[in-house]
XYZ file of C-alpha atoms in Angstrom:
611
model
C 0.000 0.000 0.000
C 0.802 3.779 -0.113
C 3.810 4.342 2.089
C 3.631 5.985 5.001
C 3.607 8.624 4.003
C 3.840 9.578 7.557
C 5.719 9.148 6.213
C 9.003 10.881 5.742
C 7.637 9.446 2.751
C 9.314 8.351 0.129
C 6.623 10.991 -1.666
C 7.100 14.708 -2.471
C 4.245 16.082 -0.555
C 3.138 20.093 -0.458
C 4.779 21.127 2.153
C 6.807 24.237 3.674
C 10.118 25.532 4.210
C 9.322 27.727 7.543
C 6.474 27.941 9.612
C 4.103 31.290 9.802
C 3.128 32.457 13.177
C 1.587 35.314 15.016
C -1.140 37.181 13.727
C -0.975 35.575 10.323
C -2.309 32.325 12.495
C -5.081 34.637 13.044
C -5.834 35.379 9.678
C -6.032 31.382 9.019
C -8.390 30.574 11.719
C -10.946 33.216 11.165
C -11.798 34.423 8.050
C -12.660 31.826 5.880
C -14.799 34.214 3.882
C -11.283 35.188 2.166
C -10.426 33.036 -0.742
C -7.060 31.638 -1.852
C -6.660 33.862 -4.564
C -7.719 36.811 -2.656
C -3.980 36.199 -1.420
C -1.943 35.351 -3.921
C 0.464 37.416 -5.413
C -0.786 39.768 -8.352
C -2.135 37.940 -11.287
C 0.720 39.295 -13.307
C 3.054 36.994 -11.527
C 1.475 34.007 -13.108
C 2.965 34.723 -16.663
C 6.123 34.165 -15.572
C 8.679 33.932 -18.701
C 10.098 30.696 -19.578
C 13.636 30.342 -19.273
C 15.595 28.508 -21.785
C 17.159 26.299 -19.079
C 19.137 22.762 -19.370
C 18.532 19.787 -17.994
C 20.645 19.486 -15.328
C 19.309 22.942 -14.353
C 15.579 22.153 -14.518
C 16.394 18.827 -12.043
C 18.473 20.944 -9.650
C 15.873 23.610 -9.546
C 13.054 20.936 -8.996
C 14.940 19.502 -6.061
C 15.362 22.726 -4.499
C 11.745 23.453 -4.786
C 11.214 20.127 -2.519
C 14.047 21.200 -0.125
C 12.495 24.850 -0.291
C 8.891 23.869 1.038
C 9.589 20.484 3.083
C 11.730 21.715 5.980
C 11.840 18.416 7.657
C 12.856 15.995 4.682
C 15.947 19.085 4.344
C 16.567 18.372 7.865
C 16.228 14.475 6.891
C 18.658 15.016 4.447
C 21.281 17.067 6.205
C 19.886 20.458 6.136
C 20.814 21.729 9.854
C 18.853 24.666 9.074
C 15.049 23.486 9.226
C 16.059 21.530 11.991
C 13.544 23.901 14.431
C 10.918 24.067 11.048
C 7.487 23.314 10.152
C 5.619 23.035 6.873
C 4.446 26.915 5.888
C 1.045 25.859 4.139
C -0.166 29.544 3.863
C -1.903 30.305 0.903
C 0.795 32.803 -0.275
C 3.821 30.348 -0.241
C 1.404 27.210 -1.812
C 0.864 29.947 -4.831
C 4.579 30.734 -5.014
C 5.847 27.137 -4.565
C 3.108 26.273 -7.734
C 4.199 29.318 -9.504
C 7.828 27.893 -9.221
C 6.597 24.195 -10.433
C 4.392 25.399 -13.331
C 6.875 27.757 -14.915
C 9.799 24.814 -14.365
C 7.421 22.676 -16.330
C 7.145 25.327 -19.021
C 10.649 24.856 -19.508
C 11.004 21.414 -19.193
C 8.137 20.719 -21.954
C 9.968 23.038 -24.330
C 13.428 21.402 -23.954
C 14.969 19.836 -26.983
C 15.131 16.387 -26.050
C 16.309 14.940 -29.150
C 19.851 14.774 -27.847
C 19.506 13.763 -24.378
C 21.030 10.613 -23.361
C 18.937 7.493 -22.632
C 19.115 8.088 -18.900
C 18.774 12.122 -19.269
C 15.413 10.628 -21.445
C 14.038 9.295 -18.792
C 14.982 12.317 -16.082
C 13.804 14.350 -18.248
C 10.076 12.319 -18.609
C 9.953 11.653 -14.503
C 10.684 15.110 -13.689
C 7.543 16.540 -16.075
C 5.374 13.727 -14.452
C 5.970 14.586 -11.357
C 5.751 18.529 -11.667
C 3.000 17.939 -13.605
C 1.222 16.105 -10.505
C 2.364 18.786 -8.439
C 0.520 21.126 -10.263
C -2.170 19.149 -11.472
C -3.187 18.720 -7.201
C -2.741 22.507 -6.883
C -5.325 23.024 -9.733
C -7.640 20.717 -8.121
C -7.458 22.315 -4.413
C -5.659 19.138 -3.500
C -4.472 21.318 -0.311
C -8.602 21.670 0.841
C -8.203 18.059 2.069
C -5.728 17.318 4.585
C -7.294 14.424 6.158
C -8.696 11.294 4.209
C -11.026 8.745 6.273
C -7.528 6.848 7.356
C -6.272 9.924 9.302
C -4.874 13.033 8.373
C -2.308 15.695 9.062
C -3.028 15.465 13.104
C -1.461 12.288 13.300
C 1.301 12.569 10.928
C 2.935 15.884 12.040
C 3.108 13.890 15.733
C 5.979 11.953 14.089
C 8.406 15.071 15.072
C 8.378 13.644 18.639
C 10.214 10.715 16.731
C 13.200 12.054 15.712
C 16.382 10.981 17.577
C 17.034 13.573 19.928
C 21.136 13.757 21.059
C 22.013 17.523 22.250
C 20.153 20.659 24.193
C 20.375 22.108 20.958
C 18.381 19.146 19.028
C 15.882 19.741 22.389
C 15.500 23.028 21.567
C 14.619 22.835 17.739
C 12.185 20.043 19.315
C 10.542 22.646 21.056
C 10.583 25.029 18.458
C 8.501 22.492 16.813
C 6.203 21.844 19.522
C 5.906 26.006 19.784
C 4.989 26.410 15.757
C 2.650 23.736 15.798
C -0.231 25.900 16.498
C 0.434 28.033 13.053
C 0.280 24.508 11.697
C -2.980 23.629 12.795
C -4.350 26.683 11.828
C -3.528 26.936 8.234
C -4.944 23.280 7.900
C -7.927 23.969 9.308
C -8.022 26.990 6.988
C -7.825 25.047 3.795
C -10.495 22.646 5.719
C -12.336 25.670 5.859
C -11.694 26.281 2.366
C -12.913 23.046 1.310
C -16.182 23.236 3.304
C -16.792 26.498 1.128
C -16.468 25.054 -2.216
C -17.570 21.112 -1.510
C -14.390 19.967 -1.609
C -14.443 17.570 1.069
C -13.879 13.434 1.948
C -17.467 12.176 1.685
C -19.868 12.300 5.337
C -20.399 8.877 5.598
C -16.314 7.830 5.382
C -15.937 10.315 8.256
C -18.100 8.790 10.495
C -15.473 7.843 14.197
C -12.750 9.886 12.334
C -12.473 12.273 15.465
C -11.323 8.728 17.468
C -8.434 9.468 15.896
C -8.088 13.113 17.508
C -9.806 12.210 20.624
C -6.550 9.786 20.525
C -4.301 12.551 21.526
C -6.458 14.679 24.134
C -4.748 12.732 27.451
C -2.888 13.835 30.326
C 0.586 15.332 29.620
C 2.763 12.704 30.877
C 0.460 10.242 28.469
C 1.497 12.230 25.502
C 3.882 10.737 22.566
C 4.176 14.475 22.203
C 6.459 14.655 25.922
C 7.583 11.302 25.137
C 11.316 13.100 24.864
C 11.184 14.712 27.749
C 11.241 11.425 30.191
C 13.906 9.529 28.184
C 16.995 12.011 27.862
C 20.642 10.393 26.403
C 22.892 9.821 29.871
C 25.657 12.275 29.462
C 22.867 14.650 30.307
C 23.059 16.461 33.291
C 20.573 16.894 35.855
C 19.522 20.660 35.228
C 19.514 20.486 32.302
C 17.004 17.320 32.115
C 14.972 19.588 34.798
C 14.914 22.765 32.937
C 13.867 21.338 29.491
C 11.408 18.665 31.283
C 9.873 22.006 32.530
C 9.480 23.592 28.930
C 8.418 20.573 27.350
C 5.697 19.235 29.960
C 4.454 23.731 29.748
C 4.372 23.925 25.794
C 2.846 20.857 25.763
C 0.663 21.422 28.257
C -0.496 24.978 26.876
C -0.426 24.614 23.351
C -0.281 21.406 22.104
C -3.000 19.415 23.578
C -5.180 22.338 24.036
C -5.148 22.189 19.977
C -6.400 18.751 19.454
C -9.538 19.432 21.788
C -9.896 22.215 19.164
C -9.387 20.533 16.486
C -11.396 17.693 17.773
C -14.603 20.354 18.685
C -13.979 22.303 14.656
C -14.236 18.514 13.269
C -17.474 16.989 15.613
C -19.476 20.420 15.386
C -18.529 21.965 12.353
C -16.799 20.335 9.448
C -18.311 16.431 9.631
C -21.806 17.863 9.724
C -21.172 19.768 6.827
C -19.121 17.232 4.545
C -20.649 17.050 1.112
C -22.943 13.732 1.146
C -22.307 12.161 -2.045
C -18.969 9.448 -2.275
C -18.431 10.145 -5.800
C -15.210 12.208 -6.859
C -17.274 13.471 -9.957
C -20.177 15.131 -7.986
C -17.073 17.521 -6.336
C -16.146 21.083 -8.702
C -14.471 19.899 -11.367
C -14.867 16.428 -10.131
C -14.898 14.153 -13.791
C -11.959 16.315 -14.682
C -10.205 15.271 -11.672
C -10.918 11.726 -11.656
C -9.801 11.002 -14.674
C -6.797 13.016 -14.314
C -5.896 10.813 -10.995
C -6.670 7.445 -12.832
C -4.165 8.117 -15.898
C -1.647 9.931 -12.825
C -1.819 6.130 -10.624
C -1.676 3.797 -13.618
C 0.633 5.912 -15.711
C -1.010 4.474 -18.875
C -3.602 6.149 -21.109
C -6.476 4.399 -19.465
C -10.532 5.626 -19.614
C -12.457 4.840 -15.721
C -14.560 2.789 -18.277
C -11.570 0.735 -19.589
C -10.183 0.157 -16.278
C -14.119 -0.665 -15.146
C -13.743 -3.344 -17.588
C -10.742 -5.025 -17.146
C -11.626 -5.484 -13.579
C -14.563 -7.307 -13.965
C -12.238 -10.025 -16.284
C -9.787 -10.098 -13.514
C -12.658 -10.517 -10.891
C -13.874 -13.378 -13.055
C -10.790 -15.255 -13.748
C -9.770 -15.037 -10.037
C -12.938 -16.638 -9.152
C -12.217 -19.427 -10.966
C -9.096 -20.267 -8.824
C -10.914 -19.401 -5.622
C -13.352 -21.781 -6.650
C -10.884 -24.616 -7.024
C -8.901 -23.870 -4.207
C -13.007 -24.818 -2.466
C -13.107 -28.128 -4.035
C -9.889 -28.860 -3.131
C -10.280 -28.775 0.255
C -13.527 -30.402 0.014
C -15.698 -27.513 1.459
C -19.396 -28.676 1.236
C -21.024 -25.641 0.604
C -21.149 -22.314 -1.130
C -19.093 -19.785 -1.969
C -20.428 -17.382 0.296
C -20.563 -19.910 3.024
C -16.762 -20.501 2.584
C -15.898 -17.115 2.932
C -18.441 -16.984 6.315
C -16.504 -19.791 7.740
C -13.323 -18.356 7.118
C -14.553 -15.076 8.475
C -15.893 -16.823 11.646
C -13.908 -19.652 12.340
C -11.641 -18.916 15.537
C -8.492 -21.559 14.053
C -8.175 -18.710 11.743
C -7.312 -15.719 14.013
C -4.853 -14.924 16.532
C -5.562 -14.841 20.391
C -2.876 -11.554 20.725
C -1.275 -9.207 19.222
C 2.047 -10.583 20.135
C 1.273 -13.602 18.357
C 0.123 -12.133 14.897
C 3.426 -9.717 15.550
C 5.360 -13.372 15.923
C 3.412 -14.901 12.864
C 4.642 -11.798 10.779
C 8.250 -12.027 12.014
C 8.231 -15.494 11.142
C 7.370 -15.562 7.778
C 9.003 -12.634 7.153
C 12.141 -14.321 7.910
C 11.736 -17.060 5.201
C 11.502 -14.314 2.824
C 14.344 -13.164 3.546
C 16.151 -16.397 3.173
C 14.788 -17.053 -0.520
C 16.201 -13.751 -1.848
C 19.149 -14.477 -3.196
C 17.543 -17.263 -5.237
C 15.488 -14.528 -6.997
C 17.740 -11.343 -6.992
C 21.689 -10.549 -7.696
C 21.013 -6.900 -5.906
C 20.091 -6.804 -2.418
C 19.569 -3.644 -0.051
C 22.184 -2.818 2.819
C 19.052 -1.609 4.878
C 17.551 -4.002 6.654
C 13.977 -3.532 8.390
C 11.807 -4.188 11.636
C 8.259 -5.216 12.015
C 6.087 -3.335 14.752
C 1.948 -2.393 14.999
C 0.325 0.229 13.589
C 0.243 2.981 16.309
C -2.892 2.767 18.590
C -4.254 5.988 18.143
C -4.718 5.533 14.210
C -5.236 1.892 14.222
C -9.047 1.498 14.125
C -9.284 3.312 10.881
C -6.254 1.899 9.296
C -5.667 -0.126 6.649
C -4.315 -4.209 7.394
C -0.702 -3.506 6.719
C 2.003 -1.078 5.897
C 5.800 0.036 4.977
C 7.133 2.914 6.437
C 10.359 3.993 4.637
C 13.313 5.857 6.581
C 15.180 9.013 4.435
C 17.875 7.958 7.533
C 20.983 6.368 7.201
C 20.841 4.909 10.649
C 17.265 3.881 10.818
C 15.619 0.778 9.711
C 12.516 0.558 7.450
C 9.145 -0.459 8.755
C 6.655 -3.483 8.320
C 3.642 -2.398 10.208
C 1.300 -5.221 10.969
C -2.131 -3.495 12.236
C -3.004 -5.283 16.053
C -6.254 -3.537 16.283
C -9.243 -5.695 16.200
C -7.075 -9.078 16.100
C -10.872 -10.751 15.244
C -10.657 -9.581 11.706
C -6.966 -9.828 11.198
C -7.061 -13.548 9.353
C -3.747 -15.686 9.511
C -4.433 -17.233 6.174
C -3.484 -13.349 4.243
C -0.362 -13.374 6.452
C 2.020 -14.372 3.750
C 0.507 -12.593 1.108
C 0.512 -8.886 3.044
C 3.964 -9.613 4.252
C 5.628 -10.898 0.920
C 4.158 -7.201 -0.381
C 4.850 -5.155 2.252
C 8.097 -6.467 3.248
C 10.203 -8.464 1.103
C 10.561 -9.064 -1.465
C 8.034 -6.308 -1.876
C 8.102 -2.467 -0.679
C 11.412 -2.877 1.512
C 13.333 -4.465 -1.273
C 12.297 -1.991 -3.722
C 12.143 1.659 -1.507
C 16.062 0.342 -0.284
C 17.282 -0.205 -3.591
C 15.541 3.102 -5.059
C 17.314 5.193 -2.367
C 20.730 3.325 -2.846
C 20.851 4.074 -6.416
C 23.581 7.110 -6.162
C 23.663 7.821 -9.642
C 19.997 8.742 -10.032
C 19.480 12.350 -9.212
C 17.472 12.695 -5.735
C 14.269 13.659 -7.375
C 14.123 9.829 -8.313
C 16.074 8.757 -5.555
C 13.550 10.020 -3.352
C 10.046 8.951 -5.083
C 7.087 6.801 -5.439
C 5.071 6.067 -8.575
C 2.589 3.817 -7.058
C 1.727 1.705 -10.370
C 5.329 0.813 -10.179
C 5.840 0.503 -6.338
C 2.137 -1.205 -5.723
C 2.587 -3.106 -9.052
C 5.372 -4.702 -7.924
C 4.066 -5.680 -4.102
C 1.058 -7.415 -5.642
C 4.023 -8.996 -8.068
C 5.711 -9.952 -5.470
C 2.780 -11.649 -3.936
C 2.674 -13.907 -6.776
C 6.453 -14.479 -6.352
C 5.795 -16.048 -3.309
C 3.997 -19.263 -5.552
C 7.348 -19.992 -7.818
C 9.992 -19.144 -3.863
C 7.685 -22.095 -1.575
C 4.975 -19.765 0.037
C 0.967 -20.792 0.488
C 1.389 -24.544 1.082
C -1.371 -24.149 2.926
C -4.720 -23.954 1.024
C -6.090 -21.851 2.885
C -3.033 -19.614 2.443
C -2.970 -19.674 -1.232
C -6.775 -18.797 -0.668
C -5.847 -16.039 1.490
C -3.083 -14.962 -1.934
C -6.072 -14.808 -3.685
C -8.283 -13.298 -1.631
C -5.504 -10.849 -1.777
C -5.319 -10.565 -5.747
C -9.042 -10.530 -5.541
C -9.173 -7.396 -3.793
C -6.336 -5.393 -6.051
C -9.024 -6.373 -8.856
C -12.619 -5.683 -7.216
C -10.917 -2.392 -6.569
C -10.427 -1.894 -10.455
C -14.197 -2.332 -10.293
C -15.588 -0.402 -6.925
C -12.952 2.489 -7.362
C -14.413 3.557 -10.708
C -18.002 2.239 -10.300
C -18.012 4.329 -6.926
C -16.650 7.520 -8.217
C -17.952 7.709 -12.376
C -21.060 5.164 -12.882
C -23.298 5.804 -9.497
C -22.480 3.017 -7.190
C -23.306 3.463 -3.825
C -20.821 2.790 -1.030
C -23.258 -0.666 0.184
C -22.647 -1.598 -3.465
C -19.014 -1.589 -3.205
C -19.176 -2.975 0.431
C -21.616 -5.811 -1.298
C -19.215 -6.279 -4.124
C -15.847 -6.388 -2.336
C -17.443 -8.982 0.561
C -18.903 -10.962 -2.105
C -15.820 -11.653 -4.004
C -12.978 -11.468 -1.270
C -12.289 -13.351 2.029
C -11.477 -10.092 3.737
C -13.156 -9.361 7.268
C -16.202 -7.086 7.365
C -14.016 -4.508 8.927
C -11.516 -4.563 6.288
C -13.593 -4.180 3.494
C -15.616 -1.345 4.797
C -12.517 0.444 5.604
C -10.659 -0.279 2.710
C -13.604 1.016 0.364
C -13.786 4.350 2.412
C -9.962 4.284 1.784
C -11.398 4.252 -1.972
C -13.847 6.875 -1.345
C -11.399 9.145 0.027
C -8.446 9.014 -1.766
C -9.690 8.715 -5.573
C -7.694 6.112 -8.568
C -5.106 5.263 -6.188
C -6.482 1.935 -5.876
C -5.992 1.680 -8.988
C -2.237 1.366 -9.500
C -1.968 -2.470 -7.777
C -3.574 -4.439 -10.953
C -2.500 -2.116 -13.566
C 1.286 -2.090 -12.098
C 1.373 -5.889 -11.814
C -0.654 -7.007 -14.691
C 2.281 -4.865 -16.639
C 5.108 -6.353 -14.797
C 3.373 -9.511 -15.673
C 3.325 -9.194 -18.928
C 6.661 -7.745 -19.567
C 7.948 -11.084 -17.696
C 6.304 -13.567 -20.059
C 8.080 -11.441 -23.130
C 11.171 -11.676 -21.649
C 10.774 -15.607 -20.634
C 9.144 -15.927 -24.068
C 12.637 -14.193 -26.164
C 15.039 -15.609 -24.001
C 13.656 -18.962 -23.253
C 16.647 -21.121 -21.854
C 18.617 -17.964 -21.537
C 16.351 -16.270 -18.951
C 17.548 -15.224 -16.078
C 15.348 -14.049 -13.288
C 17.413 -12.733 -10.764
C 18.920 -10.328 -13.752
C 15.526 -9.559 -14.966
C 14.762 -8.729 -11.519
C 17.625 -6.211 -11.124
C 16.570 -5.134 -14.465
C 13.358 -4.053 -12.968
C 14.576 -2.070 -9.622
C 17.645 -0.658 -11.110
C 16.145 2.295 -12.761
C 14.012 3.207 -9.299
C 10.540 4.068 -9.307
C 9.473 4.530 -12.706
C 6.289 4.401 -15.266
C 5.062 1.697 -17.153
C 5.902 3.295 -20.017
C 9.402 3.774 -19.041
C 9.557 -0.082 -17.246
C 8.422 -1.247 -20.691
C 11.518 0.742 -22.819
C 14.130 -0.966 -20.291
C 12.629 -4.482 -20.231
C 13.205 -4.498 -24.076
C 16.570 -3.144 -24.090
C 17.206 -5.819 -21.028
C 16.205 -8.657 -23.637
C 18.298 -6.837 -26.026
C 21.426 -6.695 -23.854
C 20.873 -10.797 -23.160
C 20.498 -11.565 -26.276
C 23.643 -9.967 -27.327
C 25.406 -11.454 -24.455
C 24.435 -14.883 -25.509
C 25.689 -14.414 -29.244
């Protein structure tokens, strides 16, 4: 799935460079009546010239952009300077950073590319996909929603308590932090504002317990991950000074930073969930076909119509069936289909009794993972990666399962393995979630695309989910040729899995272009998939809330799929597959368009090895 995005994530988000405060906080948190353009710079700014600018120039300039407005992935990344920083999300710097993007763009579309190198090729068509994102979200008031019905930005700015914390001074940019946060909240809930103005909002009905997940962080100071740092200081600190900043840490938190959920928790309950637009379907919000369609051909990278994708679904969803159905007979189930999934929903052998033990069960086969890598791949990552829950407070709205990606040299990467619930977290989709979120899924592939050196950080640093979800569903699949799903009920649970990356192809669009109503999708998804009840209503308000991404899984893999069988087909006894692998992950994150051109110049390169 989409990683974490809480992720220092491996994604460019809109963010910052320094935080606003004072009376500009003010501004944000009162009048809403005043649009976004009402304070942008004038008009005249947006016909910026376009700059005859190289290559090399264009990518440097892009990456500064990022640095520019995310303080804390500069910090990440050596930047002492934002160390004290948050996001700025006021309307005047999310115009400027835009401004920035779209004339860059301008100049990147007009570049000669005729004589770029292979690799400057494919820089050069990365870069204008991912400006052209960038400003494609801005056009589309992206910004208005900074929550989807997972979480929102609430929970993930409480990562900065996270950060490894060695000297006063890294205390004191800490508190700076904690001190700047309240600016923070209040230019979100402006553009919350903003988007209760114009209907821009996540649909009522996928809202419904969000504010758990506030309510999550209204406790008692010393119960706060928030003053967390302040009661476990390194030991070569001294005594004052671990009494003097306990004493400005347990005050700011005290005074500003819980006082702001219980605000934020009161704006949500009494203001902003009553009023969320009512209808699920991306196309009813302004501009909403344009938008949809936009995000489908953005997650699949391919020129793909909702219809099309509508349609290739429902083959998927039939062919899978066929398999499930087998897998039924095999085990000599007397009964229906639905009945099979009830008893695999119900049945207690199926579940575990703790968290600990699901934790163990995903350790476990984790570990056998690892050891059948080398069979499969000549390039293996130096990072290495840990397996821990889903925090508490976000849990009961989360999805199953999830990497979180470090931009750290000395930190690990993340499986996280949701505990919440344990009666709807089925043992039998164990291997299949952690064969794609682990390895040889999203760890194997987010390592390697950060240890490729030579690719300039704007790839280094990046996520194209038909690529990176394409490949964890891929690697699902893997696990049939490497041992995995001896089990039946396993290999039902790989399916079940496969089932659900194509019923999304179906729900996702059907939901959001043809009229389906959320108890459709819930109808259709529990139907056709072995997934709890709980799962598949949260993972179709995941749908409802964060439009085509669902999407990328099927499209991604059903590519990578298909690029395999050419390969195996031209190189028959010469085929390699730990070289095709590398062949895959070596260029980083990339689109299918792209994956396509260096699968064919792979089979190329092995044939003329051969001769």
């Amino acid at each position: 799935m989409r990683k974490l995005i809480l992720p220092a994530i491996i994604m460019l988000a809109v963010t910052g460079c320094k935080m606003t405060t004072g009376s500009k906080a003010q501004y944000y948190l009162g009048d809403t009546q005043k649009t976004e353009a009402t304070s942008n710079k004038p008009q005249e700014t947006q016909n910026a010239a376009v700059e005859d600018l190289s290559l090399k120039t264009i990518i440097d300039s892009a990456w500064q952009i990022n640095l520019d407005y995310s303080p804390q992935m500069a910090y990440s990344l050596g930047d002492e300077s934002k160390a004290s920083l948050l996001a700025d999300l006021s309307p005047e710097t999310l115009a400027e950073k835009n401004l920035r993007q779209k004339t860059l763009l301008s100049s990147l579309k007009q570049l000669d590319k005729s004589k770029l190198s292979k690799t400057d090729k494919i820089n050069a068509q990365l870069l204008q996909y991912q400006l052209q994102n960038s400003v494609d979200l801005y056009t589309y008031k992206d910004h208005y929603l900074p929550i989807t019905a997972e979480s929102g930005f609430h929970a993930y700015i409480a990562s900065i308590a996270n950060t490894p914390l060695n000297t006063a001074e890294d205390y004191q940019h800490y508190l700076d932090k904690l001190n700047a946060l309240p600016a923070y909240f209040a230019q979100q809930t402006f553009w919350l504002k903003q988007g209760s103005i114009n209907g821009i909002t996540p649909a009522k009905i996928t809202l419904a317990g969000f504010e758990d997940s506030i309510s999550a962080y209204i406790v008692e100071v010393e119960d706060s991950g928030y003053y967390k740092p302040f009661t476990d200081f390194p030991d070569h600190f001294s005594e004052q000074q671990k009494t003097k900043l306990t004493a400005e840490g347990k005050k700011v938190v005290t005074e500003k930073v819980l006082p702001l959920y219980q605000q934020f928790y009161d704006f949500m309950t009494q203001d902003y969930i009553p009023s969320a637009r009512t209808s699920i379907a991306a196309k009813d919000m302004p501009n909403g076909g344009a938008f949809y369609q936009n995000r489908v051909e953005y997650y699949t990278t391919v020129n793909m119509t909702a219809d099309e994708v509508h349609q290739l679904g429902l083959k998927e969803v039939d062919r899978i069936r066929a398999e499930m159905e087998q897998v039924i007979a095999d085990v000599k189930f007397e009964g229906s289909f639905a009945e099979f999934l009830h008893f695999l929903r119900t049945d207690p052998q199926f579940y575990p009794k703790t968290a600990e033990e699901l934790l163990k069960e995903a350790a476990y086969i984790a570990k056998k993972a690892d050891a059948i890598l080398p069979k499969y791949f000549a390039t293996l990552p130096r990072t290495p990666y840990g397996i821990k829950p889903v925090p508490a407070e976000i849990a009961p709205k989360y999805t199953t399962g999830r990497y979180s990606g470090s931009n750290r040299d000395d930190e690990a990467g993340y499986y996280w393995v949701n505990t919440y619930a344990l009666d709807k977290r089925p043992l039998y989709e164990m291997e299949a979630l952690t064969l794609h979120e682990a390895v040889p899924g999203h760890h194997l592939q987010i390592s390697l695309n950060k240890e490729l050196t030579d690719l300039p950080n704007f790839r280094r640093y990046s996520y194209i989910s038909a690529f990176g979800e394409g490949w964890g569903l891929y690697s699902e699949y893997l696990g049939l040729e490497a041992g995995f799903y001896q089990d039946p009920y396993s290999n039902f649970g790989r399916l079940t899995y496969e089932m659900w990356r194509a019923a999304r192809l179906v729900v996702d669009t059907g939901m959001h272009t043809k009229g389906w109503s959320r108890d459709e999708a819930i109808d259709f998804m529990a139907s056709n998939t072995a997934l709890s009840m709980h799962n598949v209503t949260t993972e179709i308000d995941r749908y409802i809330s964060w439009p085509g991404q669902a999407l990328s899984y099927k499209i991604g893999e059903l590519t990578i799929k298909r690029l395999r069988d050419k390969a195996e087909t031209e190189l028959g006894e010469d085929f390699d597959i730990r070289l095709f692998h590398d062949a895959l992950l070596q260029n980083g994150s990339v689109t299918m368009e792209i994956l396509e051109q260096k699968v064919d110049e792979f089979i190329e390169e092995q044939k003329a090895a051969q001769s």
